[in-house]
Structures are given as structure tokens and as C-alpha cells.
XYZ file of C-alpha atoms in Angstrom:
754
model
C 0.014 0.083 0.199
C 1.005 3.367 -0.834
C 0.968 5.398 2.043
C -1.110 8.386 2.851
C 0.961 11.483 4.406
C 0.313 15.064 5.166
C 0.659 16.265 1.844
C -2.332 14.309 0.655
C -4.452 15.912 3.340
C -3.052 19.544 2.585
C -4.029 19.073 -1.044
C -7.677 18.381 -0.064
C -7.874 21.755 1.814
C -6.405 23.124 -1.562
C -8.965 21.425 -3.533
C -11.948 23.237 -1.424
C -11.228 26.318 -4.139
C -12.408 24.452 -6.932
C -16.301 23.980 -5.842
C -16.334 27.951 -4.961
C -14.372 28.582 -8.410
C -17.163 26.767 -10.348
C -19.664 28.918 -9.069
C -18.171 31.712 -10.296
C -17.521 30.033 -13.663
C -20.375 27.497 -14.040
C -23.948 28.161 -12.888
C -24.857 25.702 -10.033
C -28.105 23.430 -9.238
C -27.853 24.482 -5.749
C -25.892 26.929 -4.222
C -25.924 25.462 -0.788
C -25.694 21.991 -1.343
C -22.089 23.238 -2.926
C -21.368 24.860 0.120
C -22.627 22.107 2.401
C -20.432 19.255 0.407
C -17.417 22.136 0.991
C -18.038 21.858 4.573
C -17.907 18.267 4.783
C -14.966 18.138 3.161
C -13.213 20.730 5.200
C -14.483 18.546 8.076
C -13.184 15.267 7.447
C -10.177 16.358 6.466
C -9.544 18.319 9.814
C -10.381 15.108 11.630
C -7.592 13.234 9.280
C -4.895 16.231 9.924
C -5.977 16.443 14.042
C -5.275 12.547 14.221
C -1.927 12.835 12.453
C -1.068 15.544 14.684
C -2.176 13.677 17.715
C -0.329 10.815 17.246
C 2.753 12.491 15.616
C 2.729 10.220 12.931
C 3.295 10.829 9.431
C 1.395 8.288 7.856
C -2.424 7.221 7.897
C -3.280 4.042 8.439
C -4.992 1.889 5.458
C -8.616 1.722 6.937
C -8.302 5.589 7.553
C -7.169 6.117 3.878
C -9.732 4.001 2.269
C -12.589 6.207 4.021
C -11.109 9.338 2.889
C -10.868 8.264 -0.494
C -14.753 6.935 -0.308
C -15.896 10.333 1.046
C -13.553 12.120 -1.800
C -15.541 10.189 -4.259
C -19.194 10.784 -2.860
C -18.169 14.676 -2.701
C -16.878 14.743 -6.077
C -19.675 13.038 -7.332
C -22.540 15.485 -5.523
C -20.011 18.143 -7.477
C -20.258 16.910 -10.915
C -24.068 16.329 -10.212
C -24.207 20.053 -9.270
C -21.907 21.417 -11.746
C -22.441 19.064 -14.874
C -23.753 19.779 -18.359
C -23.773 17.822 -21.474
C -20.481 19.832 -23.018
C -18.775 20.288 -19.793
C -15.560 18.649 -19.205
C -15.594 19.033 -15.176
C -16.865 15.843 -14.481
C -13.578 14.335 -16.422
C -11.380 16.570 -14.458
C -12.682 15.967 -11.217
C -13.222 12.307 -11.611
C -9.454 11.907 -12.726
C -8.156 14.191 -9.850
C -10.029 11.468 -7.211
C -8.417 8.755 -9.663
C -4.687 10.311 -9.532
C -4.867 10.210 -5.510
C -6.433 6.587 -5.508
C -3.517 5.570 -7.871
C -0.636 6.734 -5.879
C -2.595 5.803 -2.597
C -3.184 2.197 -3.634
C -1.262 1.270 -6.829
C -2.898 -0.395 -9.364
C -6.005 -1.826 -7.686
C -6.805 2.113 -6.655
C -6.464 2.928 -10.372
C -8.378 -0.033 -11.681
C -11.457 1.283 -8.619
C -11.359 4.731 -9.709
C -11.598 3.602 -13.500
C -14.596 1.529 -12.488
C -16.329 4.508 -10.301
C -15.537 6.746 -13.045
C -17.339 5.007 -15.739
C -20.383 4.733 -13.590
C -19.808 8.325 -12.901
C -20.332 9.156 -16.776
C -23.469 6.899 -17.090
C -24.810 8.620 -13.793
C -24.058 12.321 -15.857
C -25.673 11.149 -18.785
C -28.799 9.503 -17.221
C -28.824 12.363 -15.113
C -29.238 14.574 -18.101
C -31.323 12.545 -20.619
C -33.142 10.123 -19.090
C -33.085 6.100 -19.232
C -33.211 6.140 -22.836
C -29.389 7.012 -23.500
C -26.948 4.285 -24.765
C -25.154 2.538 -22.177
C -22.776 1.485 -25.221
C -21.768 5.022 -25.843
C -21.085 5.634 -22.707
C -18.990 2.795 -22.214
C -16.943 3.365 -25.229
C -16.224 6.608 -23.957
C -14.862 4.926 -20.742
C -13.002 2.771 -22.168
C -9.910 4.653 -22.988
C -9.957 6.510 -19.838
C -10.547 3.157 -17.860
C -7.206 2.036 -20.176
C -5.332 5.191 -19.337
C -5.644 5.192 -15.628
C -5.320 1.571 -15.181
C -1.605 2.204 -17.596
C -0.852 4.855 -15.310
C -1.468 2.792 -11.876
C 0.700 0.046 -13.331
C 3.597 2.571 -14.225
C 3.351 4.215 -10.848
C 3.057 0.489 -9.355
C 6.303 -0.559 -11.190
C 7.777 2.737 -9.928
C 7.206 2.277 -6.481
C 8.408 -1.222 -6.005
C 11.536 -0.213 -7.598
C 11.517 2.541 -5.137
C 10.896 0.251 -2.170
C 13.571 -2.125 -3.497
C 15.793 0.690 -3.886
C 15.518 1.627 -0.570
C 15.297 -1.732 0.996
C 18.895 -2.311 -0.385
C 19.973 0.827 1.246
C 18.539 -0.112 4.248
C 20.590 -3.348 3.992
C 23.411 -1.581 2.779
C 23.663 0.162 5.680
C 22.735 -2.550 8.105
C 25.680 -4.508 6.783
C 28.099 -1.795 7.068
C 27.005 -1.366 10.985
C 27.288 -5.173 11.195
C 30.947 -5.216 9.541
C 31.631 -1.766 11.826
C 30.700 -3.919 15.103
C 33.036 -6.962 13.629
C 36.162 -4.927 13.249
C 37.912 -5.265 16.666
C 35.303 -7.794 18.028
C 37.065 -10.617 20.009
C 34.038 -12.026 21.764
C 33.593 -15.194 19.041
C 29.856 -16.188 20.314
C 29.005 -12.914 20.302
C 30.317 -12.513 16.677
C 28.909 -15.059 15.314
C 24.880 -14.362 16.636
C 25.659 -10.711 15.167
C 26.940 -11.756 11.736
C 23.769 -14.711 12.044
C 20.912 -12.060 12.931
C 22.502 -9.630 10.408
C 21.876 -12.613 8.058
C 18.770 -13.085 8.816
C 17.314 -9.595 8.633
C 18.860 -8.550 5.041
C 17.274 -11.691 3.321
C 14.579 -12.195 5.560
C 15.290 -15.673 6.650
C 13.734 -17.782 9.604
C 16.690 -18.932 11.529
C 20.716 -19.397 11.151
C 23.514 -21.195 12.017
C 27.549 -20.954 12.415
C 29.442 -24.108 11.888
C 33.198 -24.074 12.597
C 36.060 -26.442 12.093
C 37.043 -27.909 15.489
C 41.183 -28.362 14.646
C 41.986 -30.402 17.772
C 39.188 -32.707 16.961
C 39.073 -32.561 13.058
C 35.362 -32.155 12.704
C 32.841 -29.297 12.290
C 31.054 -28.232 14.897
C 27.576 -26.140 15.657
C 29.029 -22.651 17.361
C 26.043 -20.519 17.440
C 22.180 -20.729 16.760
C 19.740 -18.582 16.356
C 15.858 -19.936 16.655
C 16.964 -23.331 16.211
C 16.924 -25.849 19.345
C 19.373 -24.993 21.901
C 20.398 -28.858 21.721
C 22.021 -28.449 18.707
C 24.675 -25.943 19.579
C 28.137 -27.511 20.403
C 27.225 -30.655 18.787
C 29.325 -32.248 16.259
C 28.303 -32.340 12.611
C 29.665 -35.072 9.898
C 30.095 -32.871 6.531
C 27.724 -35.429 4.628
C 24.641 -34.708 1.964
C 23.575 -31.484 4.066
C 24.223 -28.027 3.644
C 27.548 -28.186 5.252
C 28.609 -31.272 3.202
C 28.051 -29.834 0.380
C 29.413 -26.192 1.286
C 32.470 -27.690 2.475
C 33.278 -29.777 -0.769
C 31.752 -27.123 -3.546
C 33.474 -24.096 -1.584
C 30.607 -21.727 -3.106
C 27.017 -20.794 -1.918
C 24.955 -23.351 -2.062
C 20.643 -23.376 -1.838
C 18.844 -26.489 -1.368
C 15.484 -27.403 -1.893
C 15.249 -30.976 -1.203
C 16.010 -33.450 1.758
C 18.133 -33.666 3.179
C 18.820 -30.080 3.886
C 20.788 -30.708 6.759
C 23.420 -32.590 8.246
C 21.540 -33.152 11.531
C 18.543 -35.109 11.770
C 16.936 -32.951 14.436
C 17.174 -29.853 12.253
C 15.305 -31.876 9.043
C 12.473 -32.523 11.282
C 11.814 -28.549 11.847
C 10.461 -29.026 7.676
C 12.572 -26.079 6.481
C 11.398 -25.725 2.631
C 14.967 -24.469 1.958
C 18.608 -23.678 3.247
C 21.296 -21.083 1.893
C 24.893 -21.917 2.764
C 28.190 -20.034 2.136
C 31.365 -21.101 3.104
C 34.053 -19.144 5.322
C 37.455 -19.320 3.944
C 40.309 -19.118 6.308
C 43.739 -19.184 4.626
C 42.371 -21.325 1.630
C 40.652 -23.557 3.529
C 37.055 -24.142 4.516
C 37.115 -22.853 8.376
C 33.221 -22.960 8.423
C 29.624 -22.466 7.098
C 27.129 -19.625 7.683
C 23.886 -21.257 6.917
C 20.431 -19.435 6.874
C 17.226 -20.951 6.197
C 13.331 -20.548 5.407
C 9.937 -22.112 5.649
C 8.806 -19.961 2.447
C 9.347 -22.903 -0.833
C 9.832 -19.911 -3.155
C 12.524 -17.797 -1.868
C 15.374 -17.451 -4.005
C 18.127 -14.978 -3.464
C 18.763 -11.810 -5.724
C 21.814 -11.312 -7.101
C 22.490 -8.223 -4.393
C 21.764 -10.604 -1.936
C 23.853 -13.213 -2.858
C 26.792 -10.386 -2.959
C 25.893 -9.393 0.468
C 25.869 -13.074 1.848
C 29.035 -13.560 0.295
C 30.331 -10.163 2.284
C 28.946 -10.893 5.176
C 31.223 -14.256 5.318
C 34.306 -12.968 3.939
C 34.036 -10.287 7.002
C 33.290 -13.308 9.134
C 36.471 -15.048 7.600
C 38.356 -11.991 8.495
C 37.232 -11.268 12.224
C 37.889 -14.989 12.871
C 41.439 -14.590 11.530
C 41.875 -11.551 13.840
C 40.550 -13.670 16.683
C 42.934 -16.858 15.866
C 46.001 -14.224 15.462
C 44.885 -12.871 18.939
C 44.750 -16.102 20.255
C 48.074 -17.090 18.551
C 49.774 -14.087 20.044
C 48.278 -14.197 23.419
C 49.107 -18.094 23.235
C 52.945 -17.563 22.292
C 53.376 -14.636 24.723
C 52.093 -16.863 27.674
C 54.210 -19.938 26.481
C 57.013 -17.448 26.233
C 56.518 -16.177 29.877
C 56.276 -19.930 30.939
C 59.600 -20.523 28.970
C 61.404 -17.716 30.721
C 59.857 -18.701 34.002
C 61.484 -22.168 33.056
C 64.708 -21.079 31.890
C 65.199 -19.290 35.342
C 64.057 -22.120 37.268
C 67.132 -23.885 35.210
C 69.725 -21.467 35.995
C 68.930 -21.316 39.727
C 69.718 -25.114 39.806
C 73.175 -26.126 39.454
C 72.569 -29.640 40.856
C 72.116 -31.680 38.012
C 69.329 -34.228 38.730
C 67.099 -31.503 40.306
C 68.096 -29.621 36.934
C 67.196 -32.501 34.795
C 63.608 -33.086 36.648
C 62.707 -29.035 36.108
C 63.378 -29.793 32.158
C 60.948 -32.606 32.280
C 57.955 -31.007 34.425
C 58.421 -27.925 32.614
C 57.502 -29.246 29.419
C 54.260 -31.070 30.682
C 53.596 -28.859 33.336
C 54.186 -25.265 32.143
C 53.780 -25.968 28.138
C 51.080 -28.597 28.345
C 52.866 -31.399 26.397
C 51.796 -34.949 27.410
C 55.358 -36.427 28.126
C 58.729 -35.268 28.087
C 62.160 -37.043 28.491
C 65.563 -36.062 28.808
C 68.829 -38.620 27.827
C 71.913 -37.793 28.532
C 74.862 -39.390 26.396
C 77.157 -41.517 28.809
C 80.982 -40.967 27.489
C 81.686 -44.160 29.239
C 79.716 -46.223 26.823
C 78.515 -43.962 23.878
C 75.035 -44.528 24.667
C 71.879 -42.498 25.609
C 70.417 -43.001 29.343
C 67.066 -41.534 30.294
C 67.672 -39.591 33.196
C 64.781 -37.598 33.747
C 60.965 -38.247 32.602
C 57.400 -36.700 33.481
C 54.214 -37.673 31.852
C 50.524 -36.563 32.057
C 49.051 -39.556 30.410
C 47.539 -42.798 32.341
C 50.222 -44.588 31.510
C 54.037 -43.734 31.129
C 55.648 -44.565 28.359
C 57.109 -47.789 27.984
C 60.694 -46.951 26.843
C 63.932 -48.516 28.404
C 66.465 -46.946 30.088
C 69.184 -47.119 28.013
C 69.173 -46.337 24.260
C 72.229 -47.212 21.600
C 72.823 -44.223 19.258
C 70.914 -44.900 15.991
C 68.125 -47.153 17.646
C 64.432 -46.250 18.133
C 63.377 -42.069 17.477
C 65.771 -40.943 20.740
C 69.044 -42.575 18.994
C 68.044 -41.484 15.153
C 67.623 -38.151 16.946
C 71.483 -38.612 18.741
C 73.420 -40.002 15.746
C 71.911 -37.808 12.879
C 71.991 -34.607 15.405
C 69.293 -33.330 13.996
C 65.867 -32.484 15.183
C 63.120 -35.243 14.534
C 59.568 -33.906 14.065
C 56.255 -35.693 12.623
C 52.527 -35.013 13.557
C 52.036 -38.479 11.603
C 53.879 -41.115 13.803
C 52.370 -43.833 12.185
C 53.525 -43.052 8.700
C 57.251 -41.634 9.728
C 59.632 -44.278 9.087
C 62.186 -42.928 11.628
C 59.166 -43.057 15.060
C 56.403 -45.501 14.285
C 53.201 -45.490 16.216
C 53.467 -47.503 19.200
C 50.527 -49.324 21.039
C 51.064 -46.753 24.044
C 50.945 -43.708 21.720
C 47.988 -45.073 19.888
C 45.868 -45.886 23.480
C 47.228 -42.019 24.691
C 45.620 -40.251 21.612
C 49.260 -38.953 21.003
C 49.592 -37.056 17.550
C 53.046 -35.579 17.680
C 56.458 -36.366 18.620
C 59.407 -34.291 18.613
C 63.284 -34.824 19.641
C 65.841 -32.470 19.592
C 69.318 -32.493 19.900
C 71.013 -30.788 23.031
C 74.183 -29.701 21.254
C 76.952 -27.515 23.068
C 79.507 -25.947 20.736
C 80.397 -29.604 18.927
C 79.855 -31.466 21.452
C 76.469 -33.877 21.958
C 75.008 -34.042 25.538
C 71.829 -35.948 24.933
C 68.299 -35.800 23.595
C 65.136 -33.901 24.577
C 62.016 -35.536 23.529
C 58.285 -34.429 23.932
C 55.073 -36.358 22.873
C 51.655 -34.256 22.181
C 48.172 -35.181 21.570
C 47.831 -32.579 19.287
C 49.593 -31.504 15.724
C 53.076 -29.276 16.596
C 52.847 -25.772 14.768
C 55.591 -23.612 13.822
C 55.827 -21.526 16.718
C 55.473 -24.777 19.143
C 58.417 -25.732 16.670
C 60.574 -22.893 17.247
C 59.508 -22.534 21.349
C 60.871 -26.535 21.821
C 64.197 -25.530 19.947
C 64.891 -22.492 21.902
C 63.971 -24.205 25.427
C 66.172 -27.226 23.789
C 69.360 -25.158 23.322
C 68.855 -23.494 26.814
C 68.293 -26.669 28.588
C 71.458 -27.877 26.799
C 73.458 -24.957 27.735
C 72.204 -25.240 31.624
C 73.131 -29.319 31.724
C 76.551 -27.982 30.268
C 77.003 -25.171 33.517
C 75.841 -27.656 35.675
C 78.045 -29.679 34.658
C 80.907 -27.587 34.288
C 79.551 -26.108 37.947
C 80.013 -30.153 39.575
C 83.682 -30.312 37.639
C 84.896 -26.538 39.355
C 83.256 -27.854 42.966
C 85.705 -31.001 42.796
C 88.461 -29.152 41.039
C 87.842 -26.258 43.954
C 88.093 -29.224 46.811
C 90.794 -30.592 45.109
C 93.096 -27.194 44.595
C 91.523 -26.191 48.138
C 93.293 -29.522 49.670
C 96.434 -29.097 48.146
C 96.505 -25.320 48.869
C 96.194 -26.354 52.629
C 99.001 -28.889 52.156
C 101.185 -26.187 50.536
C 100.204 -23.716 53.113
C 100.994 -25.710 55.794
C 104.255 -26.823 53.679
C 105.208 -23.315 53.518
C 104.816 -22.751 57.023
C 107.138 -25.761 57.728
C 109.487 -24.254 55.640
C 109.460 -20.771 56.727
C 110.010 -22.108 60.468
C 112.414 -24.314 59.305
C 114.552 -21.172 57.757
C 113.746 -19.362 60.833
C 114.855 -22.169 62.945
C 118.261 -22.844 60.938
C 119.067 -19.283 60.467
C 119.049 -19.073 63.924
C 121.044 -22.203 64.543
C 123.476 -21.099 61.918
C 123.662 -17.631 62.785
C 125.485 -18.712 66.180
C 128.329 -20.567 65.406
C 128.964 -18.285 62.019
C 129.104 -15.101 64.687
C 131.506 -17.331 66.570
C 133.414 -17.921 63.258
C 133.325 -14.066 62.854
C 134.300 -12.955 66.284
C 137.530 -15.450 66.446
C 138.622 -14.358 62.899
C 138.315 -10.694 63.959
C 140.379 -11.368 67.031
C 143.116 -13.705 64.991
C 143.347 -10.708 62.752
C 143.598 -8.002 65.650
C 146.725 -10.241 66.863
C 144.830 -11.205 70.182
C 146.532 -14.887 69.203
C 149.862 -13.697 68.231
C 151.320 -12.384 65.535
C 150.474 -13.997 61.895
C 152.341 -14.616 59.485
C 151.254 -12.920 55.798
C 149.608 -16.335 54.425
C 147.982 -16.847 57.775
C 146.435 -13.152 58.002
C 145.247 -13.778 54.114
C 143.791 -17.013 55.374
C 141.551 -15.856 58.032
C 140.756 -12.936 56.037
C 139.460 -14.838 53.582
C 137.637 -16.781 56.327
C 135.929 -13.387 57.806
C 134.821 -12.617 54.520
C 133.079 -15.509 53.526
C 131.659 -15.511 56.761
C 130.274 -12.030 56.447
C 128.770 -12.922 53.094
C 127.478 -16.239 54.541
C 125.768 -14.214 57.248
C 124.346 -11.738 54.516
C 122.765 -15.030 53.280
C 121.258 -16.094 56.300
C 120.024 -12.758 57.197
C 118.277 -12.654 53.961
C 116.531 -16.173 54.575
C 115.278 -15.026 57.915
C 113.858 -11.969 56.225
C 112.043 -13.736 53.892
C 110.763 -16.246 56.177
C 109.615 -13.438 58.704
C 107.611 -11.641 55.598
C 106.073 -14.775 53.949
C 104.724 -15.726 57.291
C 103.326 -12.600 57.972
C 105.510 -11.976 60.836
C 107.303 -8.867 59.570
C 106.438 -5.630 61.251
C 106.969 -1.880 60.489
C 107.904 0.563 63.176
C 107.189 3.894 61.331
C 108.880 7.117 62.353
C 109.935 10.405 61.127
C 113.059 9.692 59.000
C 115.696 12.116 57.297
C 115.680 11.013 53.911
C 118.999 13.009 52.778
C 120.862 11.390 55.822
C 119.762 7.951 55.161
C 120.481 8.147 51.415
C 124.129 9.523 52.479
C 124.633 6.550 55.022
C 123.778 4.151 52.160
C 125.776 5.374 49.480
C 128.908 5.260 51.927
C 127.999 1.790 52.982
C 128.716 0.661 49.226
C 131.478 3.268 47.945
C 134.005 0.734 48.881
C 132.186 -1.874 46.489
C 132.115 0.739 43.815
C 135.694 1.976 44.373
C 136.952 -1.367 44.095
C 135.252 -1.863 40.865
C 136.073 1.572 39.524
C 132.458 2.929 39.613
C 131.487 6.273 40.030
C 128.868 6.387 42.998
C 126.800 9.511 43.526
C 123.297 10.931 44.997
C 121.140 13.705 44.533
C 118.663 14.474 46.696
C 116.109 17.129 45.846
C 115.771 20.090 49.033
C 111.846 19.555 49.178
C 112.123 15.766 50.316
C 112.463 16.460 53.830
C 111.600 13.744 56.237
C 109.101 10.476 55.511
C 107.327 8.657 57.918
C 108.485 5.450 57.545
C 110.571 2.042 59.079
C 114.223 3.834 59.001
C 115.991 0.393 59.040
C 113.801 -1.643 56.547
C 114.168 1.485 54.505
C 117.873 1.444 54.608
C 117.346 -1.880 53.670
C 115.763 -1.838 50.748
C 118.102 0.958 49.255
C 121.484 -1.061 50.414
C 119.565 -3.973 48.324
C 119.247 -1.832 45.104
C 122.797 -0.264 45.272
C 124.383 -3.362 45.960
C 122.354 -5.419 42.675
C 123.429 -2.009 40.760
C 126.833 -2.374 41.921
C 127.195 -6.126 41.517
C 125.804 -6.155 37.883
C 127.646 -3.042 36.373
C 131.287 -3.443 35.397
C 132.155 0.103 34.559
C 130.235 3.320 34.279
C 128.116 4.800 36.884
C 125.856 4.260 39.818
C 123.425 7.329 40.680
C 120.819 7.513 43.341
C 118.051 10.358 43.203
C 115.307 11.024 45.804
C 112.294 13.625 44.751
C 109.279 14.383 46.132
C 106.029 13.580 43.773
C 103.045 14.981 44.980
C 102.500 13.012 48.197
C 104.970 10.319 47.666
C 108.877 10.037 48.160
C 110.636 8.720 45.196
C 113.963 7.070 44.750
C 115.334 5.982 42.227
C 118.542 3.896 41.758
C 120.342 4.113 38.079
C 123.304 1.878 36.794
C 124.964 1.552 33.489
C 125.235 -2.208 33.963
C 124.077 -5.145 31.705
C 120.126 -4.529 31.979
C 117.673 -6.955 32.203
C 115.806 -8.373 29.578
C 111.908 -7.544 29.238
C 111.165 -11.411 29.735
C 112.842 -11.086 33.056
C 111.383 -7.728 34.187
C 108.638 -9.277 36.211
C 110.126 -12.595 37.451
C 113.417 -10.639 39.067
C 111.152 -9.922 42.180
C 110.018 -13.107 42.815
C 111.646 -15.336 45.568
C 114.982 -17.368 44.564
C 114.932 -15.784 41.056
C 117.450 -13.746 38.942
C 117.877 -12.693 35.542
C 119.604 -14.668 33.058
C 122.648 -13.257 33.932
C 122.612 -14.451 37.565
C 121.385 -18.083 36.591
C 124.550 -18.474 34.413
C 126.585 -18.382 37.301
C 128.846 -15.346 36.676
C 126.981 -13.358 39.462
C 126.418 -14.989 42.705
C 123.761 -14.434 45.289
C 120.573 -16.098 46.840
C 117.848 -14.226 44.295
C 116.036 -13.101 47.650
C 117.176 -8.973 47.428
C 114.273 -8.144 45.299
C 111.632 -9.708 46.491
C 112.601 -8.862 50.120
C 112.587 -5.176 48.685
C 109.445 -5.345 46.877
C 107.597 -6.643 49.972
C 108.995 -4.430 52.369
C 107.952 -1.289 49.890
C 104.405 -2.624 49.804
C 104.152 -2.946 53.160
C 104.624 0.842 53.263
C 101.992 0.976 50.853
C 104.350 1.857 48.161
C 105.038 0.396 44.993
C 108.568 -0.483 42.633
C 109.080 -1.451 39.309
C 112.354 -1.353 36.975
C 112.715 0.476 33.784
C 115.656 -1.149 31.406
C 117.219 -2.024 28.102
C 119.671 -4.638 27.895
C 123.039 -3.211 27.439
C 122.322 -0.001 28.815
C 121.755 -0.030 32.090
C 118.454 -0.120 34.741
C 116.779 1.705 36.618
C 115.318 0.649 39.591
C 112.383 2.969 41.070
C 110.450 2.541 44.363
C 107.859 5.028 46.234
C 106.977 5.635 49.768
C 103.899 7.684 50.753
C 105.465 10.951 52.663
C 103.183 11.420 55.199
C 105.146 13.983 56.704
C 105.731 17.499 55.650
C 108.932 19.234 54.891
C 110.501 21.460 57.774
C 109.506 24.471 55.776
C 106.956 25.361 53.186
C 106.749 28.795 51.515
C 103.131 29.719 51.636
C 103.285 32.696 49.520
C 104.565 30.749 46.076
C 102.137 28.035 46.721
C 99.230 30.447 46.910
């Protein structure tokens, strides 16, 4: 029905001017009757206007529209009878206006009814003028063209209205489809998404019910995931893709319409007596991931090309939305697995005891990552076989595997032999794995074995069994886990070896420490025991030289003098041994005090001047005026300086030996420079070790214990200083040491300092 709106009511009020205009133009049979008819028309149109405004509706109901049209016909008929003449066109004009309204209001049937009424009006018009003798034939002949024209106009208007309504309906459907597609963007609630798509399809295509069937990848079957206006019992059931709509769509991968039974793959739906069902595939990554089907009880229902396109767009957008959900779930699942992997790695890093570590590796795979069973096999170097060191499972029965496997035997031995991962989602048809009865009973569908390798060393094999196929992300995760497990096992093994080695070294060090203490005690005791008779020898030799035992001959004096010199040399050796023993035993102590540096250096130089004179060496000293005093142990500082001067004179055949002292910041810096043989670069570090000399000393030309520099270094370091040497073989050496001064010079020029 074409709606009656306010415009027609307003046109009726405008049409009231027609009878009053006719009163001026044509004679009327009764002016009062004309006015009464015009008032009647104004009255019922006013009632219609008030009804529209009161109900705030833009359109009239069909019964009221029919009533108004009938009243219009009656009023116009009265006007025709009042103004019509044999030659007047007024009847045709008025009836054409009423007919046009009927046509626009009621399409074809309104035009036909108005045409018949128009024909009757013409007959009435003629009979009212000429009486009953008029020829009905002439009236009918005059009415037929008018009826044909009005009927054609009604048909054209009906077709136009049908097209307009279709276009408007498609626009509404397009807008509704756009809104639904907008809702699917970013939607992660799968049940809500599926119900939205089904209801949208039902509204777009005017269907009675609908459902979405999706593929359950874990079980490999299609399940009813959502249904609207269908029995609740069908949701969640497994559907075999047989001869119904699901099976046809999956096989043909296109839009399918079924009108002959069986329409569905479920008996409960076939019993609902639907006449037709339309199904379209939901394709995801080139695979039919689901089916959207809509059904109706109208046995004549067919889809237009636009409706087919709309249904295809809806299925495509559903596929995109499901892919987004799948990607989001995979991302979330991967993030969760990585988090669990990090937790497992942290747990492994905290365990350095190998049995606990291996147990964590196995339980992390079954507990955190959800595998059915996991095993850790380690390669034993003693027999070259793999031994199962840890195992964990969530199955009813444990895997019936031996505790020892030879390399190359079974899937575990193959992984170790080939040193490459073996992964399969079809154990029954894999030549290196094979489907065991335990795997069949527990529903194991995948196996993965990874070699645990660090560098070029094979540590063992990590094996997992899973009830679902392994995807690429899971395999990458397991590969990473196996690498970390191998590293952790290697570190635990190295830690175990290091612990054992540390224990052994600790025992050896303890023995060496005790032996060193015994040595120090022995040297101290022996030095003391040797010093007593040696002092007697030196004392008596001195008495003999002084003539207490009588006058000595020249040869006797020469012999006694040799005895005294060798005794002094032996005493120096014993003193060095005693000093180094005290230093190594930690018994040497410093007795610090303020020491005048320049007198100390002069005293040391005078002590060795005779030795330098014997070798015709130039011996000199230069002390900077600002040196002043130093806070140190004077005797030990003197001992260091004498050792350095003695070595310089001993290893210098010609040239000079020079001592310099200066203040460098808060330290006293003393250097002993000679023009002797020098120290090779390879011996620079070694000469400061106990009982060590350079290559020249080892050759036997220069005798000594090799303790002088070692004692000097320890005495300097006890003061908080350091000692070093700069030397060039054949060009002499410069030994330098520092002592923290910790004492101000006697005078400081504050003016110049400022």
C-alpha cells in the first residue's frame, strides 16, 4: 500500500477552492448544497489532520485512507451532479483528480477501482441529463479509453513504487550490513560475533533462522558454534560433513541453495521442516574453516544477485574477524608460552645440581607448556649410549621406554645419531618414529626430538610427545627450550667439575700452606742455628786479625781474612733467608717514625762506596731539597736501598751508579740508576720473585740468593708503595720505588704556594 501522508491532506484543503471557483464559472443547481459539500470535505479532512498531529505520525493507516478516499468520491460525485452539463469537461477533470489520488495511494487496484467508479459516474452524468433512454454502449465506449489510461498509469506507478521500495530496502540493508561489519572490526568475543553475523543475515535476507558451523582443529570435525531460532540442543554438537548443507558447501566451496532433503547434516534440523536453506563457506587461509547457513519455510524463496553478494561479503568479513581472533589468540598463547619458557629457564638457571635441573626440564614441558610426556636423555661417554635421566608425563600410563638406548636405535637414538631434530605430526607414517601401542592408547598425535648440543659436543636428546599437532611456533619454542636446556646442563656439569676441582685445589693449597709454614719455620730455626756458630767464627777470625792470638804470618793473615769475608757473605745470606721467612709468614712488622731522607741516602751510599771503588765505578747521590722527611721504618727503608745499590754495583762492570730522591705529590720517589748489563724484557717480572735472578744470574757469573729484590718489593708494599724497573739490555737499569711521605717538609713557602 502506498502511504497517505500529510501532503494529501493539505492538497484536499487546497481542493476546496475548486467548487467555489466553479460557482463563479458555471451555473450550479444549488449553491447551498455546494457549500455544504465543501464544508463536509473540510470537516473530515480536519479530523484526519488532527489525528495525524495527535499521534505524531507522518502516515495514515489503511482503513482511514480508504475511508477518506470513499468520502472524496462521494463529495466529487455531488459536485459533478451540481455543475455538470452535456458539454462540460468538469466531470472528467474532477474524476481524474480523485483517480490520481487513488492510483498513488493504492497502486494498480486503486486505479482499477477508480476507473470503474469513473465509468459509473459518466453513466450517472448522462442518465441524469437525458433520462433512461441513453445508450449505455456510448457511455462504455467513452469510458474504455479513460479506464485504460488510468489503469496503465496505475501499473506504471506500481512498478515505480516497487523499484523505489526495492532501492530503499537495499540501501537500508547496505547500511545495516555496514554497521554489522563495523561491529566485527576489533571484536574478540567469538559467540557474540557469530550471533551478530547470523542475525544480520536473517534480517538482510528475511530468513527464519540461521547457524554458523566452525571447524574444531583439535578434533578435526565441524561443530555448531552458534544458532538463532534453532533448538538449543544443536549448539556444540559435532557435525559430519555429509549430504546436507555443511557437506555440500565444504565440498563445493561456494554458495549453495538446497530445496530437496536432506537439507541439513543433523537429523534434528531436518525434522524442523524448513523449505529451503542457503549456505556459504567461511574460507580462512585457503581452507574452509566454517559454514554460515540460513533457512526459510518459504518454498519459493530465491536470492537476488545483490543478496548473494551481500551474503558473500558477510561470510568474507566473518572470515577476516575469525582470522583476527585466531591471530590474537595465537599471539596471546605465544606470549604466555614465552613467559612460561622464561620462568622455566629462570628455574633451570637457579639449579646447578644436575638431577634437580633435569627434573625441572621435564616437568616444565609437561606442566608449563602442556605436553603429554617429556624425557631427557644424556649421552654417557663411558659406553656411548643414551641414558634416560629424567621423565615426566600427564598421560594415564607412563611411556614404555627403556632406560638405555643405543645411538641410531629408535627415534631417540636417531636424533642423537643424526644430530638434527625429528618432528612429525603423523607418527604412524614416519619411518624413523613409528606409532607404538602406548601412543595409540593415549591419543598421541605428534613427536618431537631435539639434540642438545653445546658447541660441537652432543650432551643428549630432549624428547616430547603431544596430543595435538605441533605448529611452527611450538617447534621454534621447543628448539629454543632445548638450546637453553643444553646450556644449563653444560653449566651444571662444569659447575660440578669446578666444585670438585676447587675442593681438590683447596686440599692442595692447605697442604702447600702447611708446607710453606714448615719451610718458614725451618728457615727461621736454621737461620738462628746457623747464625750462632757463624758469629763465633766471625768473632774469632776478627780476634786473630787483631793479633790477640799472636802475630800472624802474611799467609795466615790472608787465610783468616778469607774466612772473615766468607763468613760475612754467609751471614748476609742467612739474614736474607730470615727476612724472607718472616715476610712470607706475616711476622714482619713496621716500626714507623719520621726519617730524614738525605742522611739515610748518604749513609747507604757510604756503606757501599768501597764496593764501587773496588770496581772503579762512579757512585753519586742527588736529593731534592723539598724531600725533607718521610714517615717510614728507617732500618727497612735502608735495607731496600742497600739491596738496590748492591745489585746495581754487582751487575755494573763500568760506568756509574746514581741515587736520586724527589718528592712527587704526596709520595717519596727514590731511583737507583746504573749503566750495567740491564734486564731482558722477559725477566722484568720474574726478578721480583723469590730465589729468582735474570739470565745473567742464572749463568753463574753473578752469585746470590735471588732474594734481594723479593724482600725489597714486600718491604715497599708494606709501606703502601710500589717498586718497578725500566731497563734496556746492555744500557743499564733504573729501579724506582715510592713511599707515601705522610710528613711535611720542614719549611713550606706558603706565598709561592698560593
